[in-house]
Structure formats: C-alpha cells, structure tokens
C-alpha cells in the first residue's frame, strides 16, 4: 500500500472502508446499542428539558450537542473497558493499549469541544430569539426569566 494513494487491492479497500466503524466514534449518528438505549433516551430527555430548543436552528444545534454528549459518554465507556483489559496499569503498558487510550483521549477532547461549541451556539440562538421577540412584538411568547435575563444583558 502506498501511504499517499491509499489501498489498491479489493481486500485493502474493504478493510479501509471499515476504519470509521471500528469503534463507532466517527459515525454521523451516535452508536446506541439496545442495552444503551434507555440511558441514551434519558440523556436526550434531560438535555431537551434543560436546553429547551424552540426553533429549527436551535433543534439542529441541540442534535449536535446530543451527539457530542453521547460520544463523550461512549469514549469514557471505551476507556473504562480498555483500562479493565490492561489489568489496572495506568498508564496502560502494552503499546496497542496506550495507542488506543491516546486515541480515545483525542476523541474525547474533540467531542467536548463540539459540545461546548454547540452550547455557545444554542445560547446565541436563544438570545437572538428573545431579542427578536421583545423588539418585534412577540414578548408574550418569551418566558419571564428570559425577559429578565435579556434586561440584565441590555444593562451591560
């Protein structure tokens, strides 16, 4: 295999096509097993209740936050499994185990960044929604706490 052009044989191409599904962390949708479904549903419901998206764009951003949350949780599960197989050695001694631990750490940081970015984006969208509602006559649709928050923001 030439490192610059990728695999050329059908076997190599088939193996390469499965790289993203080895652990499911590169999937476009969160990997949720049947056993994890109740935990995922609970996480989704709690985030939905807490973040309360109210528009199409807020819902899209919410989905990004949900996927990042699920992936952070999944990485922690994978790290726990990895450490259990490394017989409690910290850092894990076998080179493959250490390599996987470092990979999981990088994934966690990436997902955490996506999570924080999504929260900032959602907060900005919600502020914009409140601002628009107050200044264009839809204030009755904005909760009192949101009005109070906007008034404090405007004072600064």
Coordinates of N, CA, C and O in Angstrom, one line a residue:
X1 N 0.8 -1.2 0.0 CA 0.0 0.0 0.0 C 0.9 1.2 0.0 O 1.8 1.4 0.8
X2 N 0.6 2.1 -0.9 CA 1.3 3.4 -0.9 C 0.6 4.3 0.1 O -0.6 4.6 -0.1
X3 N 1.3 4.9 1.0 CA 0.6 5.8 2.0 C 0.0 7.0 1.5 O -0.9 7.6 2.1
X4 N 0.4 7.4 0.3 CA -0.2 8.6 -0.3 C -1.4 8.4 -1.2 O -2.2 9.3 -1.4
X5 N -1.6 7.2 -1.6 CA -2.8 6.9 -2.5 C -3.8 6.0 -1.9 O -4.8 5.8 -2.5
X6 N -3.5 5.4 -0.8 CA -4.4 4.5 -0.1 C -4.3 3.1 -0.6 O -3.5 2.8 -1.5
X7 N -5.1 2.2 -0.1 CA -5.1 0.8 -0.6 C -5.5 0.7 -2.0 O -6.4 1.4 -2.5
X8 N -4.9 -0.3 -2.7 CA -5.2 -0.5 -4.1 C -6.0 -1.9 -4.3 O -6.8 -2.0 -5.3
X9 N -5.7 -2.8 -3.5 CA -6.3 -4.2 -3.7 C -7.8 -4.1 -3.1 O -8.1 -3.3 -2.3
X10 N -8.6 -5.0 -3.7 CA -10.0 -5.0 -3.1 C -10.1 -5.4 -1.6 O -10.9 -4.8 -0.9
X11 N -9.2 -6.2 -1.2 CA -9.1 -6.5 0.3 C -8.7 -5.3 1.1 O -9.3 -5.0 2.1
X12 N -7.7 -4.6 0.6 CA -7.3 -3.4 1.3 C -8.4 -2.3 1.3 O -8.6 -1.6 2.3
X13 N -9.0 -2.2 0.2 CA -10.1 -1.2 0.2 C -11.3 -1.5 1.1 O -11.9 -0.7 1.8
X14 N -11.6 -2.8 1.1 CA -12.7 -3.3 2.0 C -12.3 -3.1 3.5 O -13.1 -2.6 4.3
X15 N -11.0 -3.3 3.8 CA -10.6 -3.1 5.2 C -10.6 -1.6 5.5 O -11.0 -1.2 6.6
X16 N -10.1 -0.8 4.6 CA -10.1 0.6 4.8 C -11.5 1.2 5.0 O -11.7 2.1 5.7
X17 N -12.4 0.7 4.3 CA -13.8 1.2 4.4 C -14.4 1.0 5.7 O -15.4 1.6 6.1
X18 N -13.9 0.0 6.5 CA -14.4 -0.2 7.8 C -13.7 0.5 8.9 O -14.0 0.4 10.1
X19 N -12.7 1.4 8.6 CA -11.9 2.1 9.6 C -12.9 3.0 10.5 O -12.7 3.1 11.7
X20 N -13.8 3.7 9.9 CA -14.7 4.6 10.6 C -15.6 3.8 11.5 O -16.2 4.4 12.4
X21 N -15.9 2.6 11.3 CA -16.8 1.8 12.1 C -16.2 0.9 13.1 O -16.9 0.2 13.8
X22 N -14.9 1.0 13.3 CA -14.2 0.2 14.2 C -14.8 0.3 15.7 O -15.0 -0.6 16.4
X23 N -15.0 1.6 16.1 CA -15.5 1.9 17.4 C -16.7 2.7 17.4 O -17.3 3.0 18.4
X24 N -17.1 3.2 16.2 CA -18.3 4.0 16.0 C -18.2 5.4 16.3 O -19.2 6.2 16.3
X25 N -17.0 5.9 16.7 CA -16.8 7.3 17.1 C -16.8 8.3 15.9 O -16.9 9.5 16.1
X26 N -16.6 7.7 14.7 CA -16.7 8.6 13.5 C -18.0 8.5 12.8 O -18.1 9.1 11.7
X27 N -19.0 7.8 13.3 CA -20.3 7.7 12.7 C -21.0 9.0 12.7 O -20.8 9.8 13.6
X28 N -21.8 9.3 11.7 CA -22.6 10.5 11.6 C -23.7 10.5 12.7 O -24.2 11.6 13.1
X29 N -24.2 9.4 13.0 CA -25.2 9.3 14.1 C -24.6 8.6 15.3 O -23.7 7.7 15.1
X30 N -25.1 8.9 16.5 CA -24.5 8.2 17.6 C -24.7 6.7 17.6 O -25.8 6.3 17.2
X31 N -23.7 5.9 18.0 CA -23.9 4.5 18.1 C -24.6 4.2 19.4 O -24.0 4.5 20.5
X32 N -25.8 3.6 19.4 CA -26.6 3.3 20.6 C -27.0 1.9 20.5 O -27.8 1.5 19.6
X33 N -26.4 1.1 21.3 CA -26.9 -0.3 21.4 C -28.2 -0.5 22.1 O -28.7 0.5 22.7
X34 N -28.8 -1.6 21.9 CA -30.1 -1.8 22.5 C -30.0 -1.7 24.1 O -30.9 -1.1 24.7
X35 N -28.9 -2.2 24.6 CA -28.7 -2.1 26.1 C -28.5 -0.6 26.5 O -28.9 -0.3 27.6
X36 N -27.9 0.2 25.6 CA -27.6 1.6 26.0 C -28.8 2.5 25.7 O -28.8 3.7 26.0
X37 N -29.8 2.0 25.0 CA -31.0 2.9 24.6 C -31.6 3.6 25.7 O -31.9 4.8 25.6
X38 N -31.9 2.9 26.8 CA -32.6 3.7 28.0 C -31.7 4.8 28.5 O -32.2 5.9 28.8
X39 N -30.4 4.6 28.6 CA -29.5 5.7 29.0 C -29.5 6.8 28.0 O -29.5 8.0 28.4
X40 N -29.4 6.5 26.8 CA -29.4 7.5 25.7 C -30.7 8.3 25.7 O -30.7 9.5 25.6
X41 N -31.9 7.6 25.9 CA -33.2 8.3 25.9 C -33.2 9.2 27.1 O -33.7 10.3 27.0
X42 N -32.7 8.8 28.3 CA -32.7 9.6 29.5 C -31.8 10.8 29.3 O -32.2 11.9 29.7
X43 N -30.7 10.6 28.7 CA -29.8 11.7 28.4 C -30.4 12.7 27.4 O -30.4 13.9 27.7
X44 N -31.1 12.2 26.4 CA -31.8 13.1 25.4 C -32.9 13.9 26.1 O -33.0 15.1 25.9
X45 N -33.7 13.2 26.9 CA -34.8 13.9 27.6 C -34.3 14.9 28.6 O -34.9 16.0 28.7
X46 N -33.2 14.6 29.3 CA -32.7 15.6 30.3 C -32.1 16.8 29.5 O -32.4 18.0 29.9
X47 N -31.4 16.6 28.5 CA -30.8 17.7 27.7 C -32.0 18.5 27.1 O -31.9 19.7 27.0
X48 N -33.0 17.8 26.5 CA -34.1 18.5 25.9 C -34.8 19.4 26.9 O -35.2 20.5 26.6
X49 N -35.0 18.9 28.1 CA -35.7 19.6 29.2 C -34.8 20.8 29.6 O -35.4 21.9 29.8
X50 N -33.5 20.6 29.7 CA -32.6 21.7 30.2 C -32.4 22.7 29.2 O -32.5 23.9 29.5
X51 N -32.2 22.3 27.9 CA -31.8 23.3 26.9 C -33.0 23.9 26.2 O -32.9 25.0 25.6
X52 N -34.1 23.2 26.1 CA -35.4 23.7 25.6 C -35.3 24.4 24.2 O -35.6 25.5 24.1
X53 N -34.8 23.7 23.2 CA -34.7 24.3 21.8 C -36.1 24.6 21.3 O -37.1 23.8 21.5
X54 N -36.3 25.8 20.7 CA -37.6 26.2 20.3 C -37.7 26.6 18.8 O -38.7 27.2 18.4
X55 N -36.7 26.4 18.1 CA -36.8 26.7 16.6 C -36.0 25.6 15.9 O -35.3 24.8 16.4
X56 N -36.1 25.7 14.6 CA -35.4 24.7 13.7 C -33.9 24.8 13.9 O -33.3 23.7 14.1
X57 N -33.3 26.0 13.9 CA -31.9 26.1 14.1 C -31.5 25.6 15.5 O -30.4 25.0 15.7
X58 N -32.3 26.0 16.5 CA -32.0 25.5 17.9 C -32.0 24.0 18.0 O -31.2 23.4 18.6
X59 N -33.0 23.4 17.3 CA -33.1 22.0 17.3 C -31.9 21.3 16.6 O -31.3 20.3 17.1
X60 N -31.4 21.9 15.5 CA -30.2 21.4 14.8 C -29.0 21.4 15.7 O -28.2 20.5 15.8
X61 N -28.9 22.5 16.4 CA -27.8 22.7 17.3 C -27.9 21.7 18.5 O -26.9 21.2 19.0
X62 N -29.1 21.5 19.0 CA -29.4 20.6 20.1 C -28.9 19.2 19.6 O -28.3 18.5 20.4
X63 N -29.2 18.8 18.4 CA -28.8 17.5 17.9 C -27.3 17.3 18.0 O -26.8 16.3 18.3
X64 N -26.6 18.4 17.6 CA -25.1 18.4 17.7 C -24.6 18.2 19.1 O -23.7 17.4 19.4
X65 N -25.3 18.9 20.1 CA -25.0 18.7 21.5 C -25.2 17.3 22.0 O -24.4 16.7 22.7
X66 N -26.4 16.8 21.6 CA -26.7 15.4 22.0 C -25.7 14.4 21.5 O -25.3 13.5 22.2
X67 N -25.4 14.5 20.2 CA -24.4 13.6 19.6 C -23.0 13.7 20.3 O -22.4 12.7 20.7
X68 N -22.6 14.9 20.6 CA -21.3 15.1 21.3 C -21.4 14.5 22.7 O -20.5 13.9 23.2
X69 N -22.5 14.7 23.4 CA -22.7 14.2 24.7 C -22.6 12.7 24.7 O -22.0 12.0 25.5
X70 N -23.3 12.1 23.8 CA -23.4 10.6 23.7 C -21.9 10.1 23.3 O -21.5 9.1 23.9
X71 N -21.3 10.8 22.4 CA -19.9 10.3 22.1 C -18.9 10.5 23.2 O -18.0 9.6 23.4
X72 N -19.1 11.5 24.0 CA -18.2 11.7 25.2 C -18.4 10.5 26.2 O -17.5 9.9 26.7
X73 N -19.7 10.2 26.4 CA -20.0 9.1 27.3 C -19.5 7.8 26.7 O -19.0 7.0 27.5
X74 N -19.6 7.6 25.4 CA -19.1 6.4 24.8 C -17.6 6.2 24.9 O -17.1 5.2 25.2
X75 N -16.9 7.3 24.7 CA -15.4 7.3 24.9 C -15.1 6.9 26.3 O -14.2 6.1 26.5
X76 N -15.8 7.4 27.3 CA -15.5 7.1 28.7 C -15.7 5.6 28.9 O -15.0 4.9 29.6
X77 N -16.8 5.1 28.3 CA -17.0 3.6 28.4 C -15.9 2.8 27.8 O -15.5 1.8 28.3
X78 N -15.5 3.2 26.6 CA -14.4 2.5 25.9 C -13.1 2.6 26.7 O -12.4 1.6 26.8
X79 N -12.8 3.8 27.3 CA -11.6 3.9 28.1 C -11.7 3.0 29.4 O -10.7 2.4 29.7
X80 N -12.9 2.9 30.0 CA -13.0 2.0 31.1 C -12.8 0.6 30.7 O -12.1 -0.2 31.4
X81 N -13.3 0.2 29.6 CA -13.1 -1.2 29.1 C -11.6 -1.4 28.8 O -11.1 -2.5 29.2
X82 N -11.0 -0.5 28.2 CA -9.6 -0.6 27.9 C -8.7 -0.7 29.1 O -7.8 -1.6 29.2
X83 N -9.0 0.1 30.2 CA -8.3 0.0 31.4 C -8.5 -1.3 32.1 O -7.6 -1.9 32.7
X84 N -9.7 -1.8 32.0 CA -10.0 -3.1 32.6 C -9.2 -4.2 32.0 O -8.7 -5.2 32.6
X85 N -9.0 -4.1 30.7 CA -8.2 -5.1 30.0 C -6.7 -4.9 30.1 O -5.9 -5.8 29.8
X86 N -6.3 -3.8 30.6 CA -4.8 -3.5 30.8 C -4.4 -3.9 32.2 O -3.3 -3.5 32.7
X87 N -5.3 -4.6 32.9 CA -5.0 -5.1 34.3 C -4.7 -4.0 35.3 O -3.8 -4.1 36.1
X88 N -5.4 -2.9 35.1 CA -5.3 -1.8 36.1 C -4.0 -1.0 36.0 O -3.8 -0.1 36.8
X89 N -3.2 -1.2 35.0 CA -1.9 -0.4 34.9 C -2.3 0.9 34.3 O -3.0 1.1 33.3
X90 N -1.8 2.0 35.0 CA -2.1 3.3 34.5 C -0.8 4.1 34.4 O -0.1 4.3 35.5
X91 N -0.3 4.5 33.3 CA -0.9 4.4 32.0 C -0.8 2.9 31.5 O 0.1 2.2 32.0
X92 N -1.6 2.5 30.6 CA -1.6 1.2 30.1 C -0.2 0.9 29.5 O 0.3 1.7 28.7
X93 N 0.3 -0.2 29.8 CA 1.7 -0.6 29.3 C 1.7 -1.1 27.9 O 2.6 -0.7 27.1
X94 N 0.9 -2.0 27.5 CA 1.0 -2.5 26.1 C 0.9 -1.4 25.1 O 0.1 -0.5 25.2
X95 N 1.8 -1.4 24.1 CA 1.8 -0.3 23.1 C 0.4 -0.1 22.4 O 0.0 1.0 22.2
X96 N -0.2 -1.2 22.1 CA -1.5 -1.1 21.4 C -2.6 -0.4 22.4 O -3.4 0.4 22.0
X97 N -2.5 -0.8 23.6 CA -3.4 -0.2 24.6 C -3.2 1.2 24.8 O -4.1 2.0 24.9
X98 N -1.9 1.6 24.9 CA -1.6 3.0 25.1 C -2.0 3.8 23.8 O -2.5 4.9 24.0
X99 N -1.8 3.2 22.7 CA -2.2 3.9 21.4 C -3.7 4.1 21.4 O -4.2 5.2 21.1
X100 N -4.5 3.1 21.8 CA -5.9 3.3 21.8 C -6.3 4.3 22.9 O -7.3 5.1 22.7
X101 N -5.7 4.3 24.1 CA -6.0 5.2 25.1 C -5.8 6.7 24.6 O -6.6 7.6 24.9
X102 N -4.7 6.9 23.9 CA -4.4 8.2 23.4 C -5.4 8.6 22.3 O -5.8 9.8 22.3
X103 N -5.8 7.7 21.5 CA -6.8 7.9 20.5 C -8.1 8.3 21.2 O -8.8 9.3 20.8
X104 N -8.5 7.6 22.2 CA -9.8 7.9 22.9 C -9.7 9.3 23.5 O -10.7 10.0 23.6
X105 N -8.6 9.6 24.1 CA -8.4 10.9 24.7 C -8.6 12.0 23.6 O -9.3 13.0 23.9
X106 N -8.0 11.8 22.5 CA -8.2 12.8 21.4 C -9.6 12.9 21.0 O -10.1 14.0 20.8
X107 N -10.3 11.8 20.9 CA -11.7 11.8 20.5 C -12.5 12.6 21.6 O -13.4 13.4 21.3
X108 N -12.2 12.3 22.8 CA -13.0 13.0 23.9 C -12.8 14.5 23.8 O -13.8 15.2 23.9
X109 N -11.6 14.9 23.6 CA -11.3 16.4 23.5 C -12.1 16.9 22.3 O -12.6 18.1 22.4
X110 N -12.1 16.2 21.2 CA -12.9 16.7 20.0 C -14.3 16.8 20.3 O -15.0 17.8 20.0
X111 N -14.9 15.8 21.0 CA -16.3 15.8 21.3 C -16.7 16.9 22.3 O -17.7 17.5 22.2
X112 N -15.8 17.0 23.3 CA -16.0 18.1 24.3 C -16.0 19.4 23.7 O -16.8 20.3 24.0
X113 N -15.1 19.7 22.7 CA -15.1 20.9 22.0 C -16.3 21.2 21.2 O -16.9 22.3 21.2
X114 N -16.8 20.1 20.6 CA -18.1 20.2 19.8 C -19.2 20.5 20.7 O -20.1 21.3 20.4
X115 N -19.2 19.8 21.9 CA -20.3 20.0 22.9 C -20.3 21.5 23.4 O -21.4 22.2 23.4
X116 N -19.2 22.0 23.7 CA -19.1 23.4 24.2 C -19.4 24.4 23.1 O -20.1 25.4 23.4
X117 N -19.0 24.1 21.9 CA -19.3 25.0 20.8 C -20.8 25.0 20.5 O -21.4 26.0 20.3
X118 N -21.4 23.8 20.6 CA -22.9 23.7 20.4 C -23.6 24.5 21.5 O -24.6 25.1 21.2
X119 N -23.2 24.4 22.8 CA -23.8 25.1 23.8 C -23.7 26.6 23.6 O -24.7 27.4 23.8
X120 N -22.6 27.1 23.2 CA -22.4 28.6 22.9 C -23.3 29.0 21.7 O -24.0 30.0 21.8
X121 N -23.4 28.1 20.7 CA -24.2 28.4 19.5 C -25.7 28.5 19.9 O -26.5 29.4 19.6
X122 N -26.1 27.5 20.7 CA -27.5 27.4 21.2 C -27.9 28.7 22.0 O -28.9 29.3 21.9
X123 N -26.9 29.0 22.9 CA -27.2 30.2 23.8 C -27.3 31.5 22.9 O -28.2 32.3 23.1
X124 N -26.5 31.6 21.9 CA -26.6 32.8 21.0 C -27.9 32.8 20.2 O -28.6 33.8 20.0
X125 N -28.3 31.6 19.7 CA -29.6 31.5 19.0 C -30.8 31.8 19.9 O -31.7 32.5 19.5
X126 N -30.7 31.4 21.2 CA -31.8 31.7 22.1 C -31.8 33.1 22.5 O -32.9 33.7 22.6
X127 N -30.7 33.8 22.6 CA -30.6 35.2 22.9 C -31.2 36.0 21.7 O -32.0 36.9 21.9
X128 N -30.8 35.6 20.5 CA -31.4 36.2 19.3 C -32.9 36.1 19.2 O -33.6 37.0 18.9
X129 N -33.4 34.9 19.6 CA -34.8 34.6 19.6 C -35.5 35.6 20.6 O -36.5 36.2 20.3
X130 N -35.0 35.7 21.8 CA -35.5 36.5 22.8 C -35.5 38.0 22.4 O -36.5 38.7 22.5
X131 N -34.4 38.4 21.8 CA -34.2 39.8 21.4 C -35.2 40.1 20.3 O -35.9 41.2 20.3
X132 N -35.4 39.2 19.3 CA -36.3 39.4 18.3 C -37.8 39.5 18.8 O -38.6 40.3 18.4
X133 N -38.1 38.6 19.7 CA -39.4 38.6 20.3 C -39.8 39.8 21.0 O -40.9 40.4 20.9
X134 N -38.8 40.4 21.8 CA -39.1 41.6 22.5 C -39.2 42.8 21.6 O -40.1 43.6 21.8
X135 N -38.3 42.9 20.7 CA -38.3 44.1 19.8 C -39.2 44.1 18.7 O -39.5 45.1 18.0
X136 N -39.8 43.0 18.4 CA -40.8 42.9 17.3 C -42.2 42.4 17.7 O -42.9 41.8 17.0
X137 N -42.5 42.7 19.0 CA -43.8 42.5 19.5 C -44.3 41.1 19.8 O -45.5 40.8 19.9
X138 N -43.4 40.2 20.1 CA -43.7 38.8 20.5 C -43.3 38.5 21.9 O -43.1 37.4 22.3
X139 N -43.3 39.6 22.8 CA -42.8 39.4 24.1 C -43.6 38.5 24.9 O -43.1 37.8 25.9
X140 N -44.9 38.3 24.6 CA -45.7 37.4 25.4 C -45.3 36.0 25.2 O -45.7 35.1 26.1
X141 N -44.6 35.7 24.2 CA -44.1 34.3 24.0 C -42.8 34.0 24.7 O -42.4 32.9 24.7
X142 N -42.2 35.0 25.3 CA -40.9 34.8 25.9 C -41.1 34.6 27.4 O -41.9 35.4 28.0
X143 N -40.6 33.6 28.0 CA -40.7 33.4 29.5 C -40.2 34.5 30.3 O -39.3 35.2 29.9
X144 N -40.8 34.8 31.5 CA -40.4 35.9 32.3 C -38.9 35.8 32.6 O -38.2 36.8 32.6
X145 N -38.4 34.7 32.9 CA -37.0 34.6 33.3 C -36.1 35.0 32.1 O -35.1 35.6 32.3
X146 N -36.5 34.7 30.9 CA -35.7 35.1 29.7 C -35.8 36.6 29.6 O -34.8 37.2 29.2
X147 N -36.9 37.2 29.8 CA -37.0 38.6 29.7 C -36.1 39.3 30.8 O -35.4 40.2 30.5
X148 N -36.1 38.8 31.9 CA -35.2 39.3 33.0 C -33.8 39.2 32.6 O -33.0 40.1 32.7
X149 N -33.4 38.0 32.0 CA -32.0 37.8 31.6 C -31.6 38.8 30.5 O -30.6 39.4 30.5
X150 N -32.5 39.1 29.5 CA -32.3 40.0 28.5 C -32.1 41.4 29.0 O -31.3 42.2 28.6
X151 N -33.0 41.8 30.0 CA -32.9 43.1 30.6 C -31.5 43.3 31.2 O -30.9 44.4 31.1
X152 N -31.0 42.3 31.9 CA -29.7 42.4 32.5 C -28.6 42.5 31.5 O -27.7 43.3 31.6
X153 N -28.8 41.8 30.4 CA -27.8 41.8 29.3 C -27.8 43.2 28.7 O -26.7 43.8 28.4
X154 N -29.0 43.8 28.5 CA -29.0 45.1 27.9 C -28.4 46.2 28.8 O -27.9 47.2 28.3
X155 N -28.5 46.0 30.1 CA -27.9 47.0 31.0 C -26.4 47.0 30.9 O -25.8 48.1 31.1
X156 N -25.8 45.9 30.5 CA -24.3 46.0 30.4 C -24.0 46.6 29.1 O -23.0 47.1 28.8

